[in-house]
PDB file of C-alpha atoms and ligand atoms in Angstrom:
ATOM      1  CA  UNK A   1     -90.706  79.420 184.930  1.00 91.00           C
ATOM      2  CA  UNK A   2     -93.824  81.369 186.830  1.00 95.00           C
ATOM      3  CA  UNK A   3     -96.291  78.618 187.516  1.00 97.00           C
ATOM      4  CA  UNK A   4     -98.903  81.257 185.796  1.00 97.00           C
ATOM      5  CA  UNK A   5     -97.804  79.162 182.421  1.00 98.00           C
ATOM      6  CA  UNK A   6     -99.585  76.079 183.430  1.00 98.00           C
ATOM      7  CA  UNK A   7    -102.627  78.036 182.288  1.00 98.00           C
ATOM      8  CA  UNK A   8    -101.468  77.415 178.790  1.00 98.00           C
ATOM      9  CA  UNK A   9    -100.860  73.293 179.246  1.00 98.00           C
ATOM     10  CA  UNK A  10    -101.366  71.285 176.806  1.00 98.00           C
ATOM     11  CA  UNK A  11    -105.285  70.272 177.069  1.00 98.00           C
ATOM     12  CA  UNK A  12    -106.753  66.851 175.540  1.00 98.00           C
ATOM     13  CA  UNK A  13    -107.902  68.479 173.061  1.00 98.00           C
ATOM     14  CA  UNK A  14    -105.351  69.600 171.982  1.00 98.00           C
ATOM     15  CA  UNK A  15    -103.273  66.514 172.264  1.00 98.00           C
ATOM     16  CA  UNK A  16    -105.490  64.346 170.155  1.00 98.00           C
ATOM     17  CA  UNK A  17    -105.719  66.603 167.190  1.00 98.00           C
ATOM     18  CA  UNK A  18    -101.648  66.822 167.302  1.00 98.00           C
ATOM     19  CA  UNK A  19    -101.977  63.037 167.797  1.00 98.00           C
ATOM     20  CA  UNK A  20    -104.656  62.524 164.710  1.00 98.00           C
ATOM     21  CA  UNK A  21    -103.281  65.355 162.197  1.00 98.00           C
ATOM     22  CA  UNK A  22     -99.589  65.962 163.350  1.00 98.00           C
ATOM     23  CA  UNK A  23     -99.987  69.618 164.064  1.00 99.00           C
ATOM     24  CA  UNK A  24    -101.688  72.345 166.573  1.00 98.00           C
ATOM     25  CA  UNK A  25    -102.470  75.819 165.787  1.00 98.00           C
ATOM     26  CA  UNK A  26    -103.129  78.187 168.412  1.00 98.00           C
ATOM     27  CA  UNK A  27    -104.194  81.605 167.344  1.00 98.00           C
ATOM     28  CA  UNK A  28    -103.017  84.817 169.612  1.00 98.00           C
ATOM     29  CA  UNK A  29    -100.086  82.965 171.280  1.00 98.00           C
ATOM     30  CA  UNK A  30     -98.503  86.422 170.249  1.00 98.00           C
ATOM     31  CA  UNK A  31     -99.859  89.489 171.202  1.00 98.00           C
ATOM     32  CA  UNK A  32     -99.434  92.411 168.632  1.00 98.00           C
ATOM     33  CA  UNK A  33     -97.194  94.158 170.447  1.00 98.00           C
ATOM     34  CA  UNK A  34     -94.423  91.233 170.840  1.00 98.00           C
ATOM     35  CA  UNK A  35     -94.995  90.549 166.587  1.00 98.00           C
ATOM     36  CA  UNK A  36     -94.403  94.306 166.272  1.00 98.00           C
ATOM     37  CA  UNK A  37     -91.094  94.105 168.398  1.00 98.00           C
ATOM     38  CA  UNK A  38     -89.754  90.440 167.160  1.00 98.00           C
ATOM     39  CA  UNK A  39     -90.607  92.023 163.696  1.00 98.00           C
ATOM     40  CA  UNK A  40     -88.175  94.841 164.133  1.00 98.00           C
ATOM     41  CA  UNK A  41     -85.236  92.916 165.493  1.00 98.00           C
ATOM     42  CA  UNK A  42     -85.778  89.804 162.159  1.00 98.00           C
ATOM     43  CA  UNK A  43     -86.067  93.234 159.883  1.00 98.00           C
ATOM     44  CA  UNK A  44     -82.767  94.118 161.249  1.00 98.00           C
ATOM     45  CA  UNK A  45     -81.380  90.940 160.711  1.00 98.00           C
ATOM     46  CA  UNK A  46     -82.632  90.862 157.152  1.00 97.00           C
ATOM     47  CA  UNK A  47     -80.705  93.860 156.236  1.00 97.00           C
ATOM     48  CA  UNK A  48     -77.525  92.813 157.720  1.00 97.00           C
ATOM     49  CA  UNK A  49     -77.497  89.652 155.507  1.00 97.00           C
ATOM     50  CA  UNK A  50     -78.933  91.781 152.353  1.00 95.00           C
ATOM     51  CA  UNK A  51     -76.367  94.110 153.228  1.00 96.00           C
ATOM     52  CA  UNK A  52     -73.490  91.426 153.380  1.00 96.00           C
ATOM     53  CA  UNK A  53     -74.861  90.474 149.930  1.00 96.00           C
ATOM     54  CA  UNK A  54     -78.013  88.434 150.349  1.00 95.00           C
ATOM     55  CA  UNK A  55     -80.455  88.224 146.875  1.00 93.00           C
ATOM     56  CA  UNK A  56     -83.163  90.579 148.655  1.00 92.00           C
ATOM     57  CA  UNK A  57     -85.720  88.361 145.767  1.00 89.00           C
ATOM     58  CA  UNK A  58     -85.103  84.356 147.490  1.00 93.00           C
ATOM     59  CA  UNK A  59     -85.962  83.227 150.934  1.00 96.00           C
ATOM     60  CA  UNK A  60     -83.405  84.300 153.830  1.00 97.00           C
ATOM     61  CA  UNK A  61     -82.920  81.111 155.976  1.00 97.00           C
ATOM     62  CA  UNK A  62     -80.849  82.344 158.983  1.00 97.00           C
ATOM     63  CA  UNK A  63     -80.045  79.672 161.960  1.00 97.00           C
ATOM     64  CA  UNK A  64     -79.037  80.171 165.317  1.00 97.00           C
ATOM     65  CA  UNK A  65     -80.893  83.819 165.624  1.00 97.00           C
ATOM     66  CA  UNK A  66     -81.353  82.877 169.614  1.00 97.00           C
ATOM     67  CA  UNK A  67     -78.220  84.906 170.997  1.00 96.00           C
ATOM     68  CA  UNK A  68     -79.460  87.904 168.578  1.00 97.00           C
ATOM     69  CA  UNK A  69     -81.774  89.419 170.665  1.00 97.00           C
ATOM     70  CA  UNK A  70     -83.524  88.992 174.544  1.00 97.00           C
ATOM     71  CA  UNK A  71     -87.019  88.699 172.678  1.00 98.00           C
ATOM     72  CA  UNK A  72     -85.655  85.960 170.665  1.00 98.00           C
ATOM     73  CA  UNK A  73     -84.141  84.063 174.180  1.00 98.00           C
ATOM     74  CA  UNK A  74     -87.824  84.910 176.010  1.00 98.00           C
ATOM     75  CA  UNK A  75     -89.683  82.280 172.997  1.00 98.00           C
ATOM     76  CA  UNK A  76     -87.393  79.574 174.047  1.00 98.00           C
ATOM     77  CA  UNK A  77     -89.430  78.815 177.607  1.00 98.00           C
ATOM     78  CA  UNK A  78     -92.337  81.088 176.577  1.00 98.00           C
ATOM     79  CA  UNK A  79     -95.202  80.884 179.105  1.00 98.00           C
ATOM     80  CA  UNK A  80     -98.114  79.989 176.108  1.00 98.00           C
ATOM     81  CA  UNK A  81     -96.030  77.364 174.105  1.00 98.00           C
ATOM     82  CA  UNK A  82     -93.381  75.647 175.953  1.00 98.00           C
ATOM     83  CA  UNK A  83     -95.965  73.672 178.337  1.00 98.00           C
ATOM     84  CA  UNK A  84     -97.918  72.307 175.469  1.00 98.00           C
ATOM     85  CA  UNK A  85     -94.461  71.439 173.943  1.00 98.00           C
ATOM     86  CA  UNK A  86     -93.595  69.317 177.438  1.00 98.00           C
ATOM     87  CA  UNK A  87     -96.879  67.878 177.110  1.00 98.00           C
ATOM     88  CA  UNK A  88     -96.294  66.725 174.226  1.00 98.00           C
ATOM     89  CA  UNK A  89     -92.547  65.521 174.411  1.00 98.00           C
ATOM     90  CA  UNK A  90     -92.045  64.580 178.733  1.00 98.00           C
ATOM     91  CA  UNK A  91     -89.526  67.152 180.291  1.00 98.00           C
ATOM     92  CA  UNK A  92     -86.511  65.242 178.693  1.00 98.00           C
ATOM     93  CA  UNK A  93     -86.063  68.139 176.509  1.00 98.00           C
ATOM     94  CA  UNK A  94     -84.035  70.776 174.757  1.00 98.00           C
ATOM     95  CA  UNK A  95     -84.606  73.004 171.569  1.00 98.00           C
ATOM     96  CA  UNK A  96     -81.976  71.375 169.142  1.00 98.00           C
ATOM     97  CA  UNK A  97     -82.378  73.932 166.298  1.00 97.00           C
ATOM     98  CA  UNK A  98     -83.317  77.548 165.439  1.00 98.00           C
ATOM     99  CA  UNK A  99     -84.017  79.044 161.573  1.00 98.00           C
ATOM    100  CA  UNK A 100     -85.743  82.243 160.646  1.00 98.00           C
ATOM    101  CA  UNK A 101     -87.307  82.592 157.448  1.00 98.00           C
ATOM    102  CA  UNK A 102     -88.208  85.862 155.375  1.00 98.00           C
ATOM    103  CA  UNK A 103     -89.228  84.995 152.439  1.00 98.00           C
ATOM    104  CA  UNK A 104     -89.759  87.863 149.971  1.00 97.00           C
ATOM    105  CA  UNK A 105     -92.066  88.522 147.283  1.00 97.00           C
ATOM    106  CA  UNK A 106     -90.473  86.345 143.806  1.00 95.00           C
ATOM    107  CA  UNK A 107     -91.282  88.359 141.301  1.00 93.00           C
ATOM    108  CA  UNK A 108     -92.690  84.930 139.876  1.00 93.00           C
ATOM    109  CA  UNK A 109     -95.374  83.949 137.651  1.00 94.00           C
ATOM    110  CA  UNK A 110     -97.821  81.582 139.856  1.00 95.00           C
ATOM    111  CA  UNK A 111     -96.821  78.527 138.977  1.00 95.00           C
ATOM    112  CA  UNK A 112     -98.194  74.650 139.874  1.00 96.00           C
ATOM    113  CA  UNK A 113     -94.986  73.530 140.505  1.00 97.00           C
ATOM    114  CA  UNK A 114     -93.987  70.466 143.602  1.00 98.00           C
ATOM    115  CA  UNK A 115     -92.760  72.149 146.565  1.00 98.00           C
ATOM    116  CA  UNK A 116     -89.891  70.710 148.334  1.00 97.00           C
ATOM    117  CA  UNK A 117     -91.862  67.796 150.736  1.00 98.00           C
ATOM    118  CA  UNK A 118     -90.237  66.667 153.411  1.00 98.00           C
ATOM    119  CA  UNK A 119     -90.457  65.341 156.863  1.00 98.00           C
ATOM    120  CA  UNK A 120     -87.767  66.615 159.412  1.00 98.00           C
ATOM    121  CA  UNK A 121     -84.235  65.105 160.384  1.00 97.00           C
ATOM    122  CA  UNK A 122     -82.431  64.159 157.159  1.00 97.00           C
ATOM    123  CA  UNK A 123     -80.877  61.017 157.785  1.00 97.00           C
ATOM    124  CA  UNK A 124     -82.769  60.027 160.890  1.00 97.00           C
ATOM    125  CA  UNK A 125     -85.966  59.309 158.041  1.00 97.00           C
ATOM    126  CA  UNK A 126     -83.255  56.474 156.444  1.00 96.00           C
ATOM    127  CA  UNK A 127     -81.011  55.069 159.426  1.00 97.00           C
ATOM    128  CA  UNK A 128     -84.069  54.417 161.824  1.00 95.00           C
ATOM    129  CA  UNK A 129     -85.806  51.236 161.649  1.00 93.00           C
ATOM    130  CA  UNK A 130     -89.374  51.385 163.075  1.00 93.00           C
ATOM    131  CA  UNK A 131     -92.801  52.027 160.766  1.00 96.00           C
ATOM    132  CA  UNK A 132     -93.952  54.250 161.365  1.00 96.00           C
ATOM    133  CA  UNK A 133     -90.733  56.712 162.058  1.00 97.00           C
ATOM    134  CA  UNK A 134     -90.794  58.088 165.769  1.00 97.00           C
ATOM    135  CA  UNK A 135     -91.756  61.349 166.540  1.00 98.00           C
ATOM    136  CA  UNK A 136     -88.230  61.926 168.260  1.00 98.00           C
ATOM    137  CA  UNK A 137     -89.059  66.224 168.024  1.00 98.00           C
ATOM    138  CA  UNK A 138     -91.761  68.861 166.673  1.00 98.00           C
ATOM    139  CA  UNK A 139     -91.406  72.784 165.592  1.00 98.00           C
ATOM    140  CA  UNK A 140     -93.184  76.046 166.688  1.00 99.00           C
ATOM    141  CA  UNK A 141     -93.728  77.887 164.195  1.00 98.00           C
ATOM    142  CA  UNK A 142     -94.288  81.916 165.092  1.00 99.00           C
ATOM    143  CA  UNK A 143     -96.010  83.598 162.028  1.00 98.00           C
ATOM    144  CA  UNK A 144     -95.117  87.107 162.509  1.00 98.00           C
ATOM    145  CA  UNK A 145     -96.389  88.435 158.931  1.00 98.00           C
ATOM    146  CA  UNK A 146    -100.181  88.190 157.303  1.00 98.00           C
ATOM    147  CA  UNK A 147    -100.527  84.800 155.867  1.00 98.00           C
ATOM    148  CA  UNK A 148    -104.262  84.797 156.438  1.00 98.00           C
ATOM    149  CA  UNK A 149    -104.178  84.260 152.880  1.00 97.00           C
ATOM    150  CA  UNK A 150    -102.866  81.417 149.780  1.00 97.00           C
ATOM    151  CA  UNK A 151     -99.940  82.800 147.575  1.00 97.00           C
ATOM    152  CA  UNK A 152     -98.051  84.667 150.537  1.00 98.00           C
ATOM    153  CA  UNK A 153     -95.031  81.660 150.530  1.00 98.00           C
ATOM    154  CA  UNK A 154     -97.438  80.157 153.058  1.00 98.00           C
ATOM    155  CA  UNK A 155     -95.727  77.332 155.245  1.00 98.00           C
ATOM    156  CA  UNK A 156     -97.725  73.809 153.491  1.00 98.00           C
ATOM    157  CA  UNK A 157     -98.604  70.483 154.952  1.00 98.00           C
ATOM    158  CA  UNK A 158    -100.458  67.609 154.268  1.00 98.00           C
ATOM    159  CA  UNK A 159    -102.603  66.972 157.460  1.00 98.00           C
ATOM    160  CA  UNK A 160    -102.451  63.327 159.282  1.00 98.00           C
ATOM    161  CA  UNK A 161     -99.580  62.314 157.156  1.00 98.00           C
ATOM    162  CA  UNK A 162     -97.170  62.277 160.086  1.00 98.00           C
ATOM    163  CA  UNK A 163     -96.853  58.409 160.404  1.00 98.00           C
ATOM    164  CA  UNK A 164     -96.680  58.048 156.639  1.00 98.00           C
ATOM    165  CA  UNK A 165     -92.869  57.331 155.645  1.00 97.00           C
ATOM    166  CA  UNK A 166     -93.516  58.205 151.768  1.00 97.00           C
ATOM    167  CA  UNK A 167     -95.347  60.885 150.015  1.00 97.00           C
ATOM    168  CA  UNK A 168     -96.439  60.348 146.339  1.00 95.00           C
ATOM    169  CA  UNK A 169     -95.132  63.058 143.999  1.00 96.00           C
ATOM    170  CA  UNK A 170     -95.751  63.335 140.643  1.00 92.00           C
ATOM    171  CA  UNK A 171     -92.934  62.305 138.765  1.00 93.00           C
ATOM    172  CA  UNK A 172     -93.292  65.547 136.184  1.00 95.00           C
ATOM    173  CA  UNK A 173     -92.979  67.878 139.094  1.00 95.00           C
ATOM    174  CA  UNK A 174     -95.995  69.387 138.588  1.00 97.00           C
ATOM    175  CA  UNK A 175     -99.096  69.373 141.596  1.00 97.00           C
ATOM    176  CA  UNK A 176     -99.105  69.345 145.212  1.00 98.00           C
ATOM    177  CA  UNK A 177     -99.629  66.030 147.112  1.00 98.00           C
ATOM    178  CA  UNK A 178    -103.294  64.643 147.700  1.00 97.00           C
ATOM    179  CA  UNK A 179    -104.749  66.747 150.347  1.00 98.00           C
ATOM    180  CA  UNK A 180    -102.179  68.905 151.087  1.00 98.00           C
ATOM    181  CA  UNK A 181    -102.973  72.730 152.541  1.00 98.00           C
ATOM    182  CA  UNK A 182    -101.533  76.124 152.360  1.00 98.00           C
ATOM    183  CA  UNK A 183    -101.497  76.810 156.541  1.00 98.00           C
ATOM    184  CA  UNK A 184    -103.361  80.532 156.294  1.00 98.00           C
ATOM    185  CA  UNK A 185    -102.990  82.247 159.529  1.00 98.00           C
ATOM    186  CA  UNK A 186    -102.655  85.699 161.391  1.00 98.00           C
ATOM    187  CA  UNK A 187     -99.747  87.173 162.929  1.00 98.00           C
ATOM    188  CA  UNK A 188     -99.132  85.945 166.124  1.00 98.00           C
ATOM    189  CA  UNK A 189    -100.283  82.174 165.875  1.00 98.00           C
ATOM    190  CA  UNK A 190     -98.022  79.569 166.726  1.00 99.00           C
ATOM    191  CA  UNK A 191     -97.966  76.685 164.898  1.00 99.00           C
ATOM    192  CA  UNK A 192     -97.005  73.288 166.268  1.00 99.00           C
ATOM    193  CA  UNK A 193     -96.109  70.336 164.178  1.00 99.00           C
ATOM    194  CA  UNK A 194     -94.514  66.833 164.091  1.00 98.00           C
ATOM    195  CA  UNK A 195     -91.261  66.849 162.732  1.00 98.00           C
ATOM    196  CA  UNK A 196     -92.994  63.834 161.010  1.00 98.00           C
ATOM    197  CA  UNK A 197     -95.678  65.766 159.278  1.00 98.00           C
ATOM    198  CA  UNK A 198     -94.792  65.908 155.098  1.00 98.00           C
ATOM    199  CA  UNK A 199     -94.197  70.040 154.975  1.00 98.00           C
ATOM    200  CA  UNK A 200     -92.934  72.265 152.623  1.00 98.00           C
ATOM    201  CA  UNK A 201     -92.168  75.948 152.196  1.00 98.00           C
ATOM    202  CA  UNK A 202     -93.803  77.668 149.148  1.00 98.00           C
ATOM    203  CA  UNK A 203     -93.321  80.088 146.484  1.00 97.00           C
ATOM    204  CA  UNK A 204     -94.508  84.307 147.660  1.00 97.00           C
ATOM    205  CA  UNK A 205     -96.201  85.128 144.850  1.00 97.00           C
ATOM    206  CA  UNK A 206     -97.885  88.196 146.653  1.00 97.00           C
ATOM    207  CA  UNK A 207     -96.304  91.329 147.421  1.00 97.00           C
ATOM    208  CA  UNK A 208     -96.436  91.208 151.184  1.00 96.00           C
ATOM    209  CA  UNK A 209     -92.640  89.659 152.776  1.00 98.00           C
ATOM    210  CA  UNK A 210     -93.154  86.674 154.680  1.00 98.00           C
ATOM    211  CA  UNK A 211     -91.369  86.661 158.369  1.00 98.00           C
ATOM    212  CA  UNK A 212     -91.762  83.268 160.538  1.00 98.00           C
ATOM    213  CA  UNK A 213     -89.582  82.134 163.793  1.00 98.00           C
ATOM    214  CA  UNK A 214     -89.055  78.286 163.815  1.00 98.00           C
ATOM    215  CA  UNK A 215     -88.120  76.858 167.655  1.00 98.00           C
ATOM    216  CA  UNK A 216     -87.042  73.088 167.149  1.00 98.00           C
ATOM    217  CA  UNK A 217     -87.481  70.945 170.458  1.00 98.00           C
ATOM    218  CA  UNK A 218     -86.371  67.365 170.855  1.00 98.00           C
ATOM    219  CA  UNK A 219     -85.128  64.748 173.410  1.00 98.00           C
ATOM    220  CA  UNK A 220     -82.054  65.742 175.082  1.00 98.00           C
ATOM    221  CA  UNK A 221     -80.137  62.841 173.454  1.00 98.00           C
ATOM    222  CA  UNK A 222     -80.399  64.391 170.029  1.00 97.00           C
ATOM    223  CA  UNK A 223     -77.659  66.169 168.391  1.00 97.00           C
ATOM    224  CA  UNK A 224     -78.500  70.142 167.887  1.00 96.00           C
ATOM    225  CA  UNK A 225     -79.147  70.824 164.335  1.00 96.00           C
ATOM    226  CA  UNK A 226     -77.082  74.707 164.182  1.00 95.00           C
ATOM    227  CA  UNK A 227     -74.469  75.860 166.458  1.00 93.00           C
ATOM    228  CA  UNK A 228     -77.175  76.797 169.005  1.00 91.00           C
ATOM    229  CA  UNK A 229     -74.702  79.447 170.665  1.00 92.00           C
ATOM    230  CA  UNK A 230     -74.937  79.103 173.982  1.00 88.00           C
ATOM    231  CA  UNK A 231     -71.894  81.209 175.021  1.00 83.00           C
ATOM    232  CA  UNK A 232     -73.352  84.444 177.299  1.00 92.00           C
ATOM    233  CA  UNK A 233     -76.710  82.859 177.080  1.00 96.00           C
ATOM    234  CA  UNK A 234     -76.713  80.680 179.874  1.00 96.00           C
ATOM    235  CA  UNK A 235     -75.825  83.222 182.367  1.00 95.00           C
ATOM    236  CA  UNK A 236     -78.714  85.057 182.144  1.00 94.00           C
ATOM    237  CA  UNK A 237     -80.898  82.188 181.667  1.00 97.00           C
ATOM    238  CA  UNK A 238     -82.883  80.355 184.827  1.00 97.00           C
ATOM    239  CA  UNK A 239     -82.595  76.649 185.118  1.00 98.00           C
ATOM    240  CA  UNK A 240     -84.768  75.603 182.841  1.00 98.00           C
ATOM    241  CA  UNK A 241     -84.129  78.310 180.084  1.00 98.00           C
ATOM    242  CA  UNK A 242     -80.735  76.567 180.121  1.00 97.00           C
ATOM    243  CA  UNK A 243     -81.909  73.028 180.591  1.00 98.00           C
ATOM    244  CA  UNK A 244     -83.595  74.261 177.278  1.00 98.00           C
ATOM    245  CA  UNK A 245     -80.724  75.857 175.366  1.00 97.00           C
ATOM    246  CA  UNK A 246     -78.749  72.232 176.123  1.00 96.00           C
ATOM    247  CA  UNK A 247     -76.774  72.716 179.251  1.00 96.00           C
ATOM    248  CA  UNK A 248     -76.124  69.064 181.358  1.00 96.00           C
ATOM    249  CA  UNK A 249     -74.155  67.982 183.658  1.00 97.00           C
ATOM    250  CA  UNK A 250     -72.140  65.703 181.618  1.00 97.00           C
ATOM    251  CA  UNK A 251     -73.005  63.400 178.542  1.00 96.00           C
ATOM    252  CA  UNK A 252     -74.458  60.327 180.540  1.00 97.00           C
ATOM    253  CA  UNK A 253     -76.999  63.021 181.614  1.00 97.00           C
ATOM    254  CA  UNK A 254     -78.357  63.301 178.043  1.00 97.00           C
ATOM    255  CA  UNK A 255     -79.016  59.632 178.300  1.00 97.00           C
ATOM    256  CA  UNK A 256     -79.481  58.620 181.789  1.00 97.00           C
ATOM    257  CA  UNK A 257     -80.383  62.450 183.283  1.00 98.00           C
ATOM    258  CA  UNK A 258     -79.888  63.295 187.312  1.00 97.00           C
ATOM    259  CA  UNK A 259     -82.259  66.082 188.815  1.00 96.00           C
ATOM    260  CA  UNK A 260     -79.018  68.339 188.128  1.00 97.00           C
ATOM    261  CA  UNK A 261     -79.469  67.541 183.981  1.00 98.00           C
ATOM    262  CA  UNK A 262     -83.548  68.514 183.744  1.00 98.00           C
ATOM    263  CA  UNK A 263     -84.795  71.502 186.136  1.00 98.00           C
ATOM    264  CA  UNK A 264     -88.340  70.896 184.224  1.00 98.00           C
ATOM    265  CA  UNK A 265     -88.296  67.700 185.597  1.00 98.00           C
ATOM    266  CA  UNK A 266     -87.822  68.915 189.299  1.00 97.00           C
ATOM    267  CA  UNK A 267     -89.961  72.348 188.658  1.00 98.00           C
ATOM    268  CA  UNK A 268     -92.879  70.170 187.291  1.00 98.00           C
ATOM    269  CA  UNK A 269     -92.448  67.521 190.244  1.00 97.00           C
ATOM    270  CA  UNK A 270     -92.804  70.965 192.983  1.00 97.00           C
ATOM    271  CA  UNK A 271     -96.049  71.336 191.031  1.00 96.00           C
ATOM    272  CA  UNK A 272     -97.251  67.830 191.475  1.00 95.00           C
ATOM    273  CA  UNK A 273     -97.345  67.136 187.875  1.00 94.00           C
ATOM    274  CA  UNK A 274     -95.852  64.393 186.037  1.00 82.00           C
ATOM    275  CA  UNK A 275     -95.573  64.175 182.620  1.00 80.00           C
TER     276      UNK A 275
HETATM  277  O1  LIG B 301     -90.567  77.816 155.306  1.00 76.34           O
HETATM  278  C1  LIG B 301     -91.455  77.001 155.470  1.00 76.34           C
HETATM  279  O2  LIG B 301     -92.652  77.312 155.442  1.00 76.34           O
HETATM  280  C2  LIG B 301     -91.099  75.542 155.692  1.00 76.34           C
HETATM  281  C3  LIG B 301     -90.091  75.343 156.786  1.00 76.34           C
HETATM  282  C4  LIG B 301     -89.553  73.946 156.799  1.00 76.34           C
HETATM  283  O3  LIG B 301     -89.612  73.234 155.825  1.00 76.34           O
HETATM  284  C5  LIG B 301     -88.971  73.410 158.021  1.00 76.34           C
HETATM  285  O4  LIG B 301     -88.972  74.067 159.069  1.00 76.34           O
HETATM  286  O5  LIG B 301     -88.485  72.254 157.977  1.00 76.34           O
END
């Protein structure tokens, strides 16, 4: 990690409008030239799959894309996202899960029908006992395709409903929550949320293909969510790239971590920050 990254830490700012509305959006965090190149390698990923007999008409949910390409291993500890992600979380880290998302046009009539709502972590929203739920992990979100505007199978959330533990639905299926928001950005923005935030993907009725790159991070003592390859990864990874993609010293670590489990820890001590 060059210490030219702390440029991008997490300001306060920023941390009280994650802390008040569960999510962060910072514009740019891409520059044109790295959506054009992460664009190519996801478009060659989505005609592998549509080749190997994918329905080129519903949403392409690929995990573990990490070990696919370099430019895909660079977003794990990237300079303008990862510091506001340990500002957020401590340096106890790791990124437990990966998807990719290209979600072409339906060929469906617009329709008023409930997304899927959800808050992250399956079973963890049942088996934990605490009100409201812990924040335990958040996604970046890299928007790689126009969704400046509604009706592109924009990502949705309902702003400040991350410590809510239920969302009213409408039992006929029809309507969005109460106050939720189709997230409308540029290519290139990163988008930060809660894993507690009530999200849900949407329906592209426009003709334009939606591409996004979700990077999950959580504590170190939570299970990875895909197989998170790590296998010819680590090698060419520095400490804290690995630290990142889940490498310890032994299980304890995950739990009760030496220096030798969490590089961030030690790299962010050298620069007389704690966090
Ligand atoms: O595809 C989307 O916009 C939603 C993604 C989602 O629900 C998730 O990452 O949990």
């Amino acid at each position: 990690m060059e210490t030219s990254c702390l440029q991008y830490s997490l300001t306060e700012e920023e941390r009280r409008h994650f802390n008040e509305t569960g999510y962060l959006i910072v514009e740019n965090a891409l520059s044109p030239e790295q959506v054009e190149a992460l664009t190519v390698e996801v478009d060659r990923i989505s005609e592998l799959k549509y080749n190997e007999g994918h329905d080129t008409k519903k949403a392409l949910f690929y995990t573990d894309f990490v070990k696919d390409h370099q430019l895909f291993l660079d977003l794990v500890t990237y300079e303008k996202t990862l510091p506001k992600v340990w500002g957020l979380l401590g340096w106890n880290i790791y990124m437990y899960h990966t998807h990719m998302i290209v979600t072409p046009p339906s060929g469906q009539e617009q329709s008023d029908r409930t997304f899927g709502w959800h808050q992250d972590s399956g079973r963890v929203n049942m088996e934990m006992e605490s009100h409201p739920r812990p924040r335990l992990s958040l996604k970046v979100a890299y928007f790689l395709s126009d969704l400046s505007e509604a009706g592109r199978g924009n990502f949705w959330i309902v702003p400040n409903s991350h410590l809510m533990d239920t969302m009213p639905l409408s039992e006929d299926k029809i309507g969005q929550p109460e106050g939720a928001i189709p997230v409308c950005v540029k290519p290139g923005t990163a988008v930060f949320f809660d894993r507690r935030l009530w999200h849900a993907a949407s329906t592209n009725w426009s003709d334009v293909t939606r591409k996004v790159l979700f990077y999950g991070y959580g504590y170190r003592w939570i299970r990875r969510k895909d197989d998170m390859t790590m296998d010819g990864l680590l090698e060419k990874s520095d400490p804290i790239a690995r630290q990142m993609l889940g490498d310890g010293l032994n299980c304890n670590g995950y739990y009760t971590p030496t220096d030798g489990d969490v590089p961030l820890k030690i790299w962010l001590e050298k620069q007389g920050l704690t966090v």
